[in-house]
Amino acid sequence: MTDTPKIRLRDVRKAFGSKVVLDGVDLDVRARHGMVVLGGSGSGKSVTIKCVLGLIRPDSGLIEIDGRDVSAMTDRQRTEIMDRTGMLFQNGALFDSLPVWENVCFKLLAQKRISRAKARDKAAEILAQVGLAPSVGDLSPAELSGGMQKRVALARAIAAEPDILFLDEPTTGLDPIMGAVIDGLIVDCVKRLGATTVAITHDMASARRIGDDAAMIHKGKIIWNGPAATLGQTGNPMVDQFARGEREGPIQMELRK
Amino acid sequence: MINPLDALAATGRSVIGVCRYTGEISIFAGNGLSNVLRPPVFWRMLWQSFVEIAFFSLPVVALTAVFTGMVLALQSYTGFSRFNAESATAAVVVLSITRELGPVLAALMVAGRIGASFAAEIGTMRVTDQIDALTTLSTDPMKYLVTPRLVAGTLAMPLLVVVADVLGVMGGWLIATAKLGFGSGAYLVSTMDTLKTEDVVSGLVKAAVFGFVVTLMGCWHGYRSKGGAQGVGQATTSAVVSASILILALDYVLTEMFFAR
């Protein structure tokens, strides 16, 4: 048993021009646990996750995965990390030039872990895990509803049985029932794969369903972290205001009057 | 009162901007080309891009070449008849088509069709996170999206220009024989007597360069697009405009290299 967190961020900073997005983020994600990062729109949640994935280079700070500094990795080492990682993008980011089955098995095909002949059957198997019929595999992503696109995106994220699963607002834009369905699928997949998950959301119901731990980011800093089950009764007025969706409180929206 | 230093500063900023732009494109092109030597090679993407450029651009390139050959024969005959030099019509048509008009007009047509299409497709992928998704799926977006298109463009354009050359000359022949009173055999003999290997080769080298430039501009502007639909629209426009200008500028440079004495 080791205490080394699966993912560790220390004093991570990122600015776009004069706009400071991450202002010294510190965060530990425990292995085989679900971490939910909460925060309002524009608080830096997506930038945090993209920094961990290497899609955005932070200005300074330390990001470690399994105790290894991501910024010091070679391209090959970074690819090895990506091989063990799955990502569900907020808008699905499905490849609209490819049919659903090829989207789902894209990583397996790219890594040559499967032949194209076998990929269709494999895709059907993974689609079944997210509650979709095999016939969906032959459709184009543009022919799917929002909920189905999310499920296909989840199928693609879990297809290569990742060690770490990143979820960017997995239930945004879905009705509450479909949101609960997607959350259930995520929890089932994570239990089955034994993966570590990092989800970013501002949907509190979703956060409680898929998170073991939670952290809240506000103005580029982590202002609280603790058990997801305590959201709403954390004792931190900012987190509690956010969790309850209250208009009055220490977090004031920057509205032009 | 205009401060001369302000004007100087503005000029300096423009020069720095051009240098930066040129440097960024050069690095992008170098990165794209260096992937040719580094596996994996995405053969399916290469083939799809090749078919898209070489096969689906064929109608527009063919029509352009035929009508250009026809107009060229007509204009040459009309102009040369003032000096009793109508017999030079076949020579002017074949040299103009193979050296200049074949590669340049085919490239401009392909810039409008393929440059715009690549910029829009890659730009849409950029603004919808599909390029980031490729990275998370252990796939280098440059290798998957850019390198196959650059290679396909460089290989496909010369083939299109061969077709354009043949059809352009045939367009001239059609007008010369049907309207201008030339004998069919005499026109073709005059065409073949005039044509030298270097005329065709120079045109094909130009075609390969233009094919690379068109696909590079499409990929570059698409890859850097941002800001949603408006950004993709701007990327598409920029791809076509910059490719067209570069084609005309490089045409002069290459002509100078091949034919300046």
Short mmCIF file of C-alpha atoms in Angstrom, two decimals:
data_model
loop_
_atom_site.label_atom_id
_atom_site.label_comp_id
_atom_site.label_asym_id
_atom_site.label_seq_id
_atom_site.Cartn_x
_atom_site.Cartn_y
_atom_site.Cartn_z
CA MET A 1 0.00 0.00 0.00
CA THR A 2 1.40 3.38 -0.95
CA ASP A 3 0.32 6.89 -0.04
CA THR A 4 1.50 8.37 -3.35
CA PRO A 5 -1.50 10.01 -4.98
CA LYS A 6 -2.36 8.88 -8.48
CA ILE A 7 -2.37 12.49 -9.64
CA ARG A 8 -0.70 15.34 -7.78
CA LEU A 9 -0.79 19.04 -8.62
CA ARG A 10 1.31 21.58 -6.78
CA ASP A 11 1.15 25.35 -7.30
CA VAL A 12 0.01 24.99 -10.91
CA ARG A 13 -0.37 28.36 -12.60
CA LYS A 14 -1.68 29.31 -16.00
CA ALA A 15 -2.61 32.65 -17.53
CA PHE A 16 -3.89 33.50 -20.99
CA GLY A 17 -2.50 36.97 -21.64
CA SER A 18 -3.42 39.09 -18.65
CA LYS A 19 -6.21 36.72 -17.53
CA VAL A 20 -5.04 34.45 -14.73
CA VAL A 21 -6.98 31.17 -14.94
CA LEU A 22 -5.05 28.94 -12.53
CA ASP A 23 -3.50 30.76 -9.58
CA GLY A 24 -1.59 28.06 -7.73
CA VAL A 25 -3.74 24.92 -7.84
CA ASP A 26 -2.88 22.17 -5.32
CA LEU A 27 -4.75 18.89 -5.64
CA ASP A 28 -4.25 15.21 -4.80
CA VAL A 29 -6.30 12.46 -6.45
CA ARG A 30 -6.27 9.08 -4.71
CA ALA A 31 -5.79 5.95 -6.79
CA ARG A 32 -8.99 4.03 -7.60
CA HIS A 33 -11.14 6.84 -6.23
CA GLY A 34 -13.40 9.32 -7.90
CA MET A 35 -12.44 12.98 -7.54
CA VAL A 36 -14.99 15.62 -8.51
CA VAL A 37 -13.73 19.13 -9.17
CA LEU A 38 -16.48 21.68 -8.72
CA GLY A 39 -16.57 25.29 -9.72
CA GLY A 40 -18.52 27.90 -11.58
CA SER A 41 -18.22 28.60 -15.26
CA GLY A 42 -14.79 30.03 -16.11
CA SER A 43 -13.28 29.06 -12.76
CA GLY A 44 -10.49 27.00 -14.38
CA LYS A 45 -11.85 23.44 -14.13
CA SER A 46 -11.36 22.52 -17.77
CA VAL A 47 -7.94 24.19 -17.92
CA THR A 48 -6.88 22.14 -14.88
CA ILE A 49 -7.84 18.87 -16.54
CA LYS A 50 -6.23 19.90 -19.83
CA CYS A 51 -3.00 20.75 -18.00
CA VAL A 52 -2.95 17.27 -16.44
CA LEU A 53 -3.55 15.70 -19.86
CA GLY A 54 -0.78 17.80 -21.42
CA LEU A 55 -3.19 19.51 -23.82
CA ILE A 56 -2.27 22.87 -22.25
CA ARG A 57 1.19 23.59 -20.88
CA PRO A 58 1.02 25.29 -17.47
CA ASP A 59 3.16 28.39 -16.90
CA SER A 60 4.61 26.90 -13.71
CA GLY A 61 3.98 24.28 -11.05
CA LEU A 62 4.27 20.53 -10.71
CA ILE A 63 1.94 17.90 -12.16
CA GLU A 64 2.68 14.26 -11.33
CA ILE A 65 0.98 11.08 -12.45
CA ASP A 66 2.04 8.00 -10.48
CA GLY A 67 4.80 10.10 -8.94
CA ARG A 68 6.31 11.09 -12.33
CA ASP A 69 6.59 14.72 -13.36
CA VAL A 70 4.47 15.12 -16.50
CA SER A 71 6.40 18.16 -17.72
CA ALA A 72 9.70 16.23 -17.67
CA MET A 73 8.34 13.32 -19.71
CA THR A 74 9.52 12.52 -23.22
CA ASP A 75 6.95 12.24 -26.01
CA ARG A 76 7.12 8.45 -25.71
CA GLN A 77 6.50 8.54 -21.95
CA ARG A 78 3.63 10.96 -22.46
CA THR A 79 2.13 8.63 -25.06
CA GLU A 80 2.41 5.77 -22.56
CA ILE A 81 0.43 7.85 -20.08
CA MET A 82 -2.16 8.62 -22.76
CA ASP A 83 -2.38 4.90 -23.54
CA ARG A 84 -3.62 4.38 -19.97
CA THR A 85 -5.96 7.37 -19.98
CA GLY A 86 -9.52 7.93 -21.14
CA MET A 87 -11.21 11.28 -21.60
CA LEU A 88 -14.86 12.17 -21.99
CA PHE A 89 -15.11 15.65 -23.50
CA GLN A 90 -17.92 18.00 -22.57
CA ASN A 91 -19.33 18.09 -26.11
CA GLY A 92 -18.39 14.47 -26.87
CA ALA A 93 -15.77 15.46 -29.48
CA LEU A 94 -16.74 12.45 -31.58
CA PHE A 95 -15.10 12.27 -35.00
CA ASP A 96 -17.93 13.09 -37.36
CA SER A 97 -16.04 11.70 -40.37
CA LEU A 98 -16.07 8.21 -38.82
CA PRO A 99 -18.96 5.88 -37.96
CA VAL A 100 -19.73 5.25 -34.30
CA TRP A 101 -17.99 1.85 -34.18
CA GLU A 102 -14.76 3.35 -35.47
CA ASN A 103 -15.02 6.19 -32.93
CA VAL A 104 -15.44 3.69 -30.12
CA CYS A 105 -12.49 1.52 -31.18
CA PHE A 106 -10.29 4.39 -32.37
CA LYS A 107 -7.67 3.97 -29.67
CA LEU A 108 -7.56 0.18 -29.98
CA LEU A 109 -7.07 0.55 -33.74
CA ALA A 110 -4.47 3.30 -33.32
CA GLN A 111 -2.51 1.11 -30.91
CA LYS A 112 -2.97 -1.87 -33.25
CA ARG A 113 -4.42 -3.85 -30.35
CA ILE A 114 -7.23 -5.04 -32.58
CA SER A 115 -7.81 -5.61 -36.30
CA ARG A 116 -10.44 -3.63 -38.21
CA ALA A 117 -12.30 -6.90 -38.80
CA LYS A 118 -12.66 -7.52 -35.07
CA ALA A 119 -13.20 -3.87 -34.12
CA ARG A 120 -16.89 -3.88 -35.11
CA ASP A 121 -17.67 -6.75 -32.72
CA LYS A 122 -15.60 -5.15 -29.99
CA ALA A 123 -17.42 -1.84 -30.52
CA ALA A 124 -20.78 -3.60 -30.25
CA GLU A 125 -19.65 -5.17 -26.99
CA ILE A 126 -18.57 -1.80 -25.53
CA LEU A 127 -21.70 -0.04 -26.81
CA ALA A 128 -23.76 -2.66 -24.96
CA GLN A 129 -21.95 -1.71 -21.74
CA VAL A 130 -23.28 1.85 -22.10
CA GLY A 131 -26.75 0.64 -23.01
CA LEU A 132 -26.65 1.13 -26.78
CA ALA A 133 -27.71 -1.38 -29.43
CA PRO A 134 -25.08 -2.82 -31.81
CA SER A 135 -26.88 -1.17 -34.76
CA VAL A 136 -25.83 2.24 -33.38
CA GLY A 137 -22.28 1.35 -34.40
CA ASP A 138 -23.07 1.88 -38.07
CA LEU A 139 -24.54 5.36 -37.57
CA SER A 140 -22.71 8.63 -37.93
CA PRO A 141 -22.29 10.71 -34.73
CA ALA A 142 -24.44 13.44 -36.32
CA GLU A 143 -27.38 11.01 -36.38
CA LEU A 144 -27.34 10.55 -32.59
CA SER A 145 -29.21 12.48 -29.90
CA GLY A 146 -27.22 14.38 -27.24
CA GLY A 147 -27.65 11.59 -24.69
CA MET A 148 -26.55 8.93 -27.17
CA GLN A 149 -23.52 11.01 -28.15
CA LYS A 150 -22.52 11.22 -24.47
CA ARG A 151 -22.85 7.46 -24.16
CA VAL A 152 -20.79 6.86 -27.29
CA ALA A 153 -18.17 9.31 -25.98
CA LEU A 154 -18.13 7.37 -22.70
CA ALA A 155 -17.82 4.10 -24.64
CA ARG A 156 -14.83 5.56 -26.51
CA ALA A 157 -13.26 6.74 -23.26
CA ILE A 158 -13.50 3.32 -21.60
CA ALA A 159 -12.84 1.16 -24.69
CA ALA A 160 -9.12 0.77 -23.99
CA GLU A 161 -9.84 0.01 -20.30
CA PRO A 162 -8.06 3.08 -18.95
CA ASP A 163 -6.30 3.37 -15.66
CA ILE A 164 -7.36 7.01 -15.31
CA LEU A 165 -10.62 8.40 -16.60
CA PHE A 166 -11.18 12.15 -17.04
CA LEU A 167 -14.73 13.39 -17.40
CA ASP A 168 -15.44 16.96 -18.46
CA GLU A 169 -18.97 17.86 -17.41
CA PRO A 170 -20.41 14.44 -18.24
CA THR A 171 -24.03 15.42 -17.65
CA THR A 172 -24.11 18.98 -18.99
CA GLY A 173 -26.91 19.52 -21.48
CA LEU A 174 -28.74 16.35 -20.53
CA ASP A 175 -32.13 16.03 -18.88
CA PRO A 176 -32.02 14.89 -15.21
CA ILE A 177 -32.99 11.30 -15.99
CA MET A 178 -30.42 10.93 -18.76
CA GLY A 179 -27.88 12.60 -16.46
CA ALA A 180 -28.55 9.98 -13.80
CA VAL A 181 -28.28 7.22 -16.42
CA ILE A 182 -24.88 8.53 -17.58
CA ASP A 183 -23.68 8.84 -13.97
CA GLY A 184 -24.78 5.26 -13.29
CA LEU A 185 -22.88 4.07 -16.35
CA ILE A 186 -19.78 5.95 -15.21
CA VAL A 187 -19.94 4.44 -11.72
CA ASP A 188 -20.46 0.94 -13.16
CA CYS A 189 -17.58 1.31 -15.61
CA VAL A 190 -15.22 2.70 -12.99
CA LYS A 191 -16.04 -0.11 -10.54
CA ARG A 192 -15.49 -2.71 -13.24
CA LEU A 193 -12.24 -1.17 -14.50
CA GLY A 194 -10.91 -0.17 -11.09
CA ALA A 195 -9.96 3.19 -12.58
CA THR A 196 -9.18 6.51 -10.97
CA THR A 197 -11.58 9.20 -12.14
CA VAL A 198 -11.36 12.95 -12.24
CA ALA A 199 -14.66 14.57 -13.13
CA ILE A 200 -15.31 18.25 -13.45
CA THR A 201 -18.84 19.45 -13.10
CA HIS A 202 -21.15 22.05 -11.66
CA ASP A 203 -24.00 19.56 -11.44
CA MET A 204 -24.24 18.79 -7.70
CA ALA A 205 -26.42 15.70 -8.07
CA SER A 206 -23.91 14.26 -10.52
CA ALA A 207 -21.01 15.17 -8.22
CA ARG A 208 -22.52 13.24 -5.30
CA ARG A 209 -23.25 10.23 -7.50
CA ILE A 210 -19.84 9.81 -9.13
CA GLY A 211 -17.42 11.29 -6.58
CA ASP A 212 -15.73 9.82 -3.52
CA ASP A 213 -13.79 13.03 -2.96
CA ALA A 214 -14.54 16.55 -4.08
CA ALA A 215 -12.64 19.79 -4.44
CA MET A 216 -13.87 23.23 -5.29
CA ILE A 217 -11.98 25.64 -7.50
CA HIS A 218 -12.74 29.35 -7.34
CA LYS A 219 -10.84 32.09 -9.14
CA GLY A 220 -8.06 29.68 -10.05
CA LYS A 221 -7.47 28.26 -6.55
CA ILE A 222 -8.67 25.14 -4.77
CA ILE A 223 -10.62 26.61 -1.86
CA TRP A 224 -11.84 23.32 -0.33
CA ASN A 225 -11.52 19.58 -0.65
CA GLY A 226 -13.10 16.76 1.26
CA PRO A 227 -15.57 13.88 0.98
CA ALA A 228 -18.14 14.33 -1.79
CA ALA A 229 -20.84 13.06 0.56
CA THR A 230 -20.49 16.19 2.72
CA LEU A 231 -21.20 18.64 -0.10
CA GLY A 232 -23.75 21.13 1.16
CA GLN A 233 -22.67 20.69 4.80
CA THR A 234 -18.96 21.33 4.51
CA GLY A 235 -18.85 24.34 6.79
CA ASN A 236 -17.15 26.32 4.04
CA PRO A 237 -19.62 29.08 3.17
CA MET A 238 -18.48 29.31 -0.46
CA VAL A 239 -18.77 25.57 -1.09
CA ASP A 240 -22.08 25.34 0.72
CA GLN A 241 -23.49 28.29 -1.24
CA PHE A 242 -22.36 26.67 -4.48
CA ALA A 243 -23.68 23.25 -3.49
CA ARG A 244 -27.09 24.65 -2.57
CA GLY A 245 -27.20 26.97 -5.56
CA GLU A 246 -27.95 30.00 -3.41
CA ARG A 247 -27.89 33.47 -4.88
CA GLU A 248 -26.81 35.17 -1.64
CA GLY A 249 -23.45 34.32 -0.15
CA PRO A 250 -19.74 34.98 -0.37
CA ILE A 251 -19.58 34.11 -4.08
CA GLN A 252 -20.85 37.08 -6.00
CA MET A 253 -21.41 36.79 -9.73
CA GLU A 254 -19.67 39.53 -11.64
CA LEU A 255 -22.76 40.97 -13.27
CA ARG A 256 -22.81 44.34 -14.94
CA LYS A 257 -25.56 46.43 -13.36
CA MET B 1 1.10 65.80 -37.36
CA ILE B 2 2.32 62.27 -38.01
CA ASN B 3 5.24 61.23 -35.86
CA PRO B 4 7.83 59.51 -38.10
CA LEU B 5 8.71 57.20 -35.22
CA ASP B 6 5.12 55.93 -35.08
CA ALA B 7 5.27 55.10 -38.78
CA LEU B 8 8.59 53.35 -38.24
CA ALA B 9 7.17 51.39 -35.31
CA ALA B 10 4.16 50.33 -37.36
CA THR B 11 6.44 49.16 -40.18
CA GLY B 12 8.59 47.28 -37.68
CA ARG B 13 5.55 45.56 -36.19
CA SER B 14 4.42 44.49 -39.66
CA VAL B 15 7.85 43.11 -40.51
CA ILE B 16 8.03 41.23 -37.21
CA GLY B 17 4.51 39.90 -37.83
CA VAL B 18 5.46 38.61 -41.29
CA CYS B 19 8.65 37.00 -39.92
CA ARG B 20 6.73 35.35 -37.10
CA TYR B 21 4.01 34.11 -39.47
CA THR B 22 6.61 32.73 -41.88
CA GLY B 23 8.50 31.05 -39.05
CA GLU B 24 5.38 29.44 -37.59
CA ILE B 25 4.31 28.09 -40.98
CA SER B 26 7.83 26.78 -41.64
CA ILE B 27 7.90 24.92 -38.32
CA PHE B 28 4.41 23.54 -38.98
CA ALA B 29 5.42 22.39 -42.48
CA GLY B 30 8.69 20.89 -41.20
CA ASN B 31 6.86 19.03 -38.46
CA GLY B 32 4.29 17.73 -40.95
CA LEU B 33 6.93 16.58 -43.43
CA SER B 34 9.25 15.01 -40.85
CA ASN B 35 6.41 12.66 -39.88
CA VAL B 36 6.74 11.02 -43.30
CA LEU B 37 9.88 9.34 -42.00
CA ARG B 38 8.43 8.46 -38.59
CA PRO B 39 5.83 5.71 -38.23
CA PRO B 40 2.96 5.17 -37.94
CA VAL B 41 1.83 6.20 -41.42
CA PHE B 42 -1.94 6.57 -41.70
CA TRP B 43 -2.37 5.00 -45.12
CA ARG B 44 -6.17 5.22 -45.08
CA MET B 45 -6.06 8.95 -44.44
CA LEU B 46 -3.44 9.34 -47.17
CA TRP B 47 -5.55 7.43 -49.68
CA GLN B 48 -8.75 9.29 -48.76
CA SER B 49 -6.99 12.65 -49.15
CA PHE B 50 -5.42 11.56 -52.44
CA VAL B 51 -8.78 10.50 -53.86
CA GLU B 52 -10.39 13.70 -52.60
CA ILE B 53 -7.78 15.83 -54.37
CA ALA B 54 -6.95 13.84 -57.49
CA PHE B 55 -10.30 12.28 -58.36
CA PHE B 56 -12.95 14.66 -57.08
CA SER B 57 -11.11 17.76 -58.35
CA LEU B 58 -10.88 16.27 -61.81
CA PRO B 59 -14.13 17.74 -63.26
CA VAL B 60 -13.38 21.33 -62.25
CA VAL B 61 -9.74 21.11 -63.35
CA ALA B 62 -10.70 19.46 -66.65
CA LEU B 63 -13.33 22.09 -67.48
CA THR B 64 -10.95 24.91 -66.59
CA ALA B 65 -8.22 23.43 -68.79
CA VAL B 66 -10.47 22.81 -71.80
CA PHE B 67 -11.95 26.30 -71.81
CA THR B 68 -8.56 27.91 -71.18
CA GLY B 69 -7.10 26.04 -74.18
CA MET B 70 -10.03 27.12 -76.34
CA VAL B 71 -9.78 30.78 -75.34
CA LEU B 72 -6.01 30.73 -75.71
CA ALA B 73 -6.20 29.40 -79.27
CA LEU B 74 -8.78 32.00 -80.20
CA GLN B 75 -6.90 34.93 -78.64
CA SER B 76 -3.53 33.81 -80.02
CA TYR B 77 -4.92 33.44 -83.51
CA THR B 78 -6.62 36.85 -83.38
CA GLY B 79 -3.53 38.57 -82.00
CA PHE B 80 -0.97 36.85 -84.24
CA SER B 81 -3.05 37.40 -87.37
CA ARG B 82 -2.07 41.08 -87.13
CA PHE B 83 1.52 40.04 -87.85
CA ASN B 84 0.72 37.15 -90.21
CA ALA B 85 1.98 34.78 -87.52
CA GLU B 86 -1.15 32.61 -87.13
CA SER B 87 0.99 29.50 -87.53
CA ALA B 88 2.45 30.10 -84.06
CA THR B 89 -0.94 29.42 -82.45
CA ALA B 90 -0.25 25.76 -81.69
CA ALA B 91 3.15 26.58 -80.16
CA VAL B 92 1.76 29.36 -77.99
CA VAL B 93 -1.11 27.17 -76.76
CA VAL B 94 1.05 24.20 -75.80
CA LEU B 95 3.81 26.24 -74.15
CA SER B 96 1.35 28.44 -72.25
CA ILE B 97 -0.62 25.47 -71.05
CA THR B 98 2.24 23.19 -70.00
CA ARG B 99 4.52 25.84 -68.52
CA GLU B 100 2.04 28.19 -66.87
CA LEU B 101 -1.69 27.93 -67.24
CA GLY B 102 -2.02 24.20 -66.60
CA PRO B 103 -0.29 24.20 -63.20
CA VAL B 104 -1.41 27.67 -62.10
CA LEU B 105 -5.09 27.40 -63.00
CA ALA B 106 -5.35 23.82 -61.74
CA ALA B 107 -3.73 24.88 -58.46
CA LEU B 108 -6.07 27.88 -58.09
CA MET B 109 -9.07 25.63 -58.68
CA VAL B 110 -7.78 23.10 -56.16
CA ALA B 111 -7.03 25.92 -53.69
CA GLY B 112 -10.68 26.95 -53.85
CA ARG B 113 -11.93 23.41 -53.49
CA ILE B 114 -9.44 21.51 -51.36
CA GLY B 115 -7.79 24.34 -49.42
CA ALA B 116 -11.20 25.52 -48.24
CA SER B 117 -12.39 22.00 -47.51
CA PHE B 118 -9.32 21.05 -45.45
CA ALA B 119 -9.38 24.33 -43.51
CA ALA B 120 -13.09 23.93 -42.71
CA GLU B 121 -12.76 20.27 -41.71
CA ILE B 122 -9.68 20.67 -39.52
CA GLY B 123 -10.95 24.00 -38.17
CA THR B 124 -14.22 22.39 -37.10
CA MET B 125 -12.26 19.58 -35.48
CA ARG B 126 -10.21 22.19 -33.59
CA VAL B 127 -13.16 24.17 -32.24
CA THR B 128 -15.09 21.03 -31.25
CA ASP B 129 -12.15 19.51 -29.31
CA GLN B 130 -11.73 16.66 -31.81
CA ILE B 131 -8.03 17.47 -32.21
CA ASP B 132 -7.53 17.34 -28.43
CA ALA B 133 -9.50 14.08 -28.47
CA LEU B 134 -6.99 12.62 -30.95
CA THR B 135 -4.18 13.38 -28.50
CA THR B 136 -6.03 11.67 -25.67
CA LEU B 137 -6.53 8.67 -27.97
CA SER B 138 -2.75 8.21 -28.31
CA THR B 139 -2.72 9.67 -31.83
CA ASP B 140 -0.52 12.57 -32.92
CA PRO B 141 -2.91 15.00 -34.69
CA MET B 142 -0.12 16.22 -36.97
CA LYS B 143 0.57 12.67 -38.14
CA TYR B 144 -3.10 11.81 -38.50
CA LEU B 145 -4.49 15.00 -40.02
CA VAL B 146 -1.70 17.04 -41.58
CA THR B 147 1.02 14.72 -42.93
CA PRO B 148 -1.29 12.55 -45.10
CA ARG B 149 -2.87 15.67 -46.61
CA LEU B 150 0.49 17.30 -47.38
CA VAL B 151 1.78 14.13 -49.04
CA ALA B 152 -1.48 13.59 -50.95
CA GLY B 153 -1.48 17.18 -52.22
CA THR B 154 2.12 16.98 -53.38
CA LEU B 155 1.54 13.70 -55.23
CA ALA B 156 -1.93 14.39 -56.62
CA MET B 157 -1.41 17.83 -58.17
CA PRO B 158 1.09 16.68 -60.83
CA LEU B 159 -1.40 14.02 -61.95
CA LEU B 160 -4.13 16.64 -62.22
CA VAL B 161 -1.80 18.88 -64.20
CA VAL B 162 -0.99 16.09 -66.67
CA VAL B 163 -4.73 15.83 -67.30
CA ALA B 164 -5.02 19.62 -67.50
CA ASP B 165 -2.14 19.80 -69.99
CA VAL B 166 -3.66 17.21 -72.29
CA LEU B 167 -7.17 18.68 -72.11
CA GLY B 168 -5.90 22.24 -72.49
CA VAL B 169 -4.03 21.35 -75.68
CA MET B 170 -7.07 19.45 -76.91
CA GLY B 171 -9.25 22.49 -76.26
CA GLY B 172 -6.90 24.58 -78.41
CA TRP B 173 -6.88 21.88 -81.09
CA LEU B 174 -10.68 21.78 -81.11
CA ILE B 175 -11.04 25.51 -81.76
CA ALA B 176 -8.09 25.58 -84.19
CA THR B 177 -9.50 22.81 -86.35
CA ALA B 178 -13.23 23.52 -86.02
CA LYS B 179 -13.18 27.30 -86.22
CA LEU B 180 -9.81 28.67 -87.29
CA GLY B 181 -9.17 26.48 -90.33
CA PHE B 182 -6.08 24.57 -89.10
CA GLY B 183 -5.52 21.04 -90.33
CA SER B 184 -5.83 18.52 -87.53
CA GLY B 185 -2.57 16.66 -88.25
CA ALA B 186 -0.56 19.83 -88.91
CA TYR B 187 -1.73 21.40 -85.65
CA LEU B 188 -0.73 18.34 -83.62
CA VAL B 189 2.63 18.02 -85.39
CA SER B 190 3.35 21.69 -84.68
CA THR B 191 2.35 21.11 -81.03
CA MET B 192 4.68 18.12 -80.63
CA ASP B 193 7.57 19.82 -82.45
CA THR B 194 7.37 22.78 -80.09
CA LEU B 195 7.04 20.81 -76.87
CA LYS B 196 10.22 19.89 -74.99
CA THR B 197 10.67 17.71 -71.94
CA GLU B 198 11.62 20.66 -69.75
CA ASP B 199 8.32 22.39 -70.55
CA VAL B 200 6.36 19.47 -69.11
CA VAL B 201 8.76 18.77 -66.25
CA SER B 202 8.82 22.40 -65.12
CA GLY B 203 5.01 22.38 -65.08
CA LEU B 204 4.91 19.18 -63.04
CA VAL B 205 7.44 20.49 -60.52
CA LYS B 206 5.34 23.62 -60.17
CA ALA B 207 2.28 21.42 -59.68
CA ALA B 208 3.94 19.46 -56.86
CA VAL B 209 4.99 22.70 -55.12
CA PHE B 210 1.53 24.23 -55.56
CA GLY B 211 -0.12 21.04 -54.28
CA PHE B 212 2.02 21.20 -51.16
CA VAL B 213 1.25 24.90 -50.67
CA VAL B 214 -2.52 24.47 -51.10
CA THR B 215 -2.73 21.63 -48.59
CA LEU B 216 -0.31 23.36 -46.21
CA MET B 217 -2.42 26.52 -46.14
CA GLY B 218 -5.61 24.52 -45.66
CA CYS B 219 -4.15 22.49 -42.80
CA TRP B 220 -2.34 25.42 -41.18
CA HIS B 221 -5.30 27.79 -41.09
CA GLY B 222 -7.67 25.02 -40.00
CA TYR B 223 -5.31 23.80 -37.28
CA ARG B 224 -4.98 27.28 -35.77
CA SER B 225 -8.62 28.30 -36.03
CA LYS B 226 -10.48 29.28 -32.91
CA GLY B 227 -13.67 30.92 -31.77
CA GLY B 228 -16.36 28.68 -33.25
CA ALA B 229 -18.14 29.04 -36.58
CA GLN B 230 -16.77 32.52 -37.24
CA GLY B 231 -13.20 31.31 -36.65
CA VAL B 232 -13.69 28.38 -39.01
CA GLY B 233 -15.09 30.75 -41.65
CA GLN B 234 -12.09 33.05 -41.30
CA ALA B 235 -9.71 30.08 -41.48
CA THR B 236 -11.37 28.91 -44.70
CA THR B 237 -11.14 32.34 -46.32
CA SER B 238 -7.53 32.79 -45.20
CA ALA B 239 -6.58 29.35 -46.53
CA VAL B 240 -7.90 30.11 -50.01
CA VAL B 241 -6.55 33.67 -50.19
CA SER B 242 -3.08 32.84 -48.86
CA ALA B 243 -2.78 29.74 -51.06
CA SER B 244 -3.81 31.73 -54.15
CA ILE B 245 -1.29 34.51 -53.47
CA LEU B 246 1.48 32.03 -52.73
CA ILE B 247 0.73 30.10 -55.93
CA LEU B 248 1.11 33.25 -58.03
CA ALA B 249 4.23 34.41 -56.17
CA LEU B 250 5.89 30.99 -56.27
CA ASP B 251 4.99 30.66 -59.95
CA TYR B 252 7.19 33.66 -60.66
CA VAL B 253 10.02 32.30 -58.49
CA LEU B 254 9.90 28.86 -60.13
CA THR B 255 9.66 30.32 -63.63
CA GLU B 256 12.73 32.43 -62.87
CA MET B 257 14.54 29.30 -61.69
CA PHE B 258 13.62 27.20 -64.72
CA PHE B 259 13.70 29.62 -67.61
CA ALA B 260 15.70 32.75 -66.74
CA ARG B 261 18.84 32.89 -68.82
#
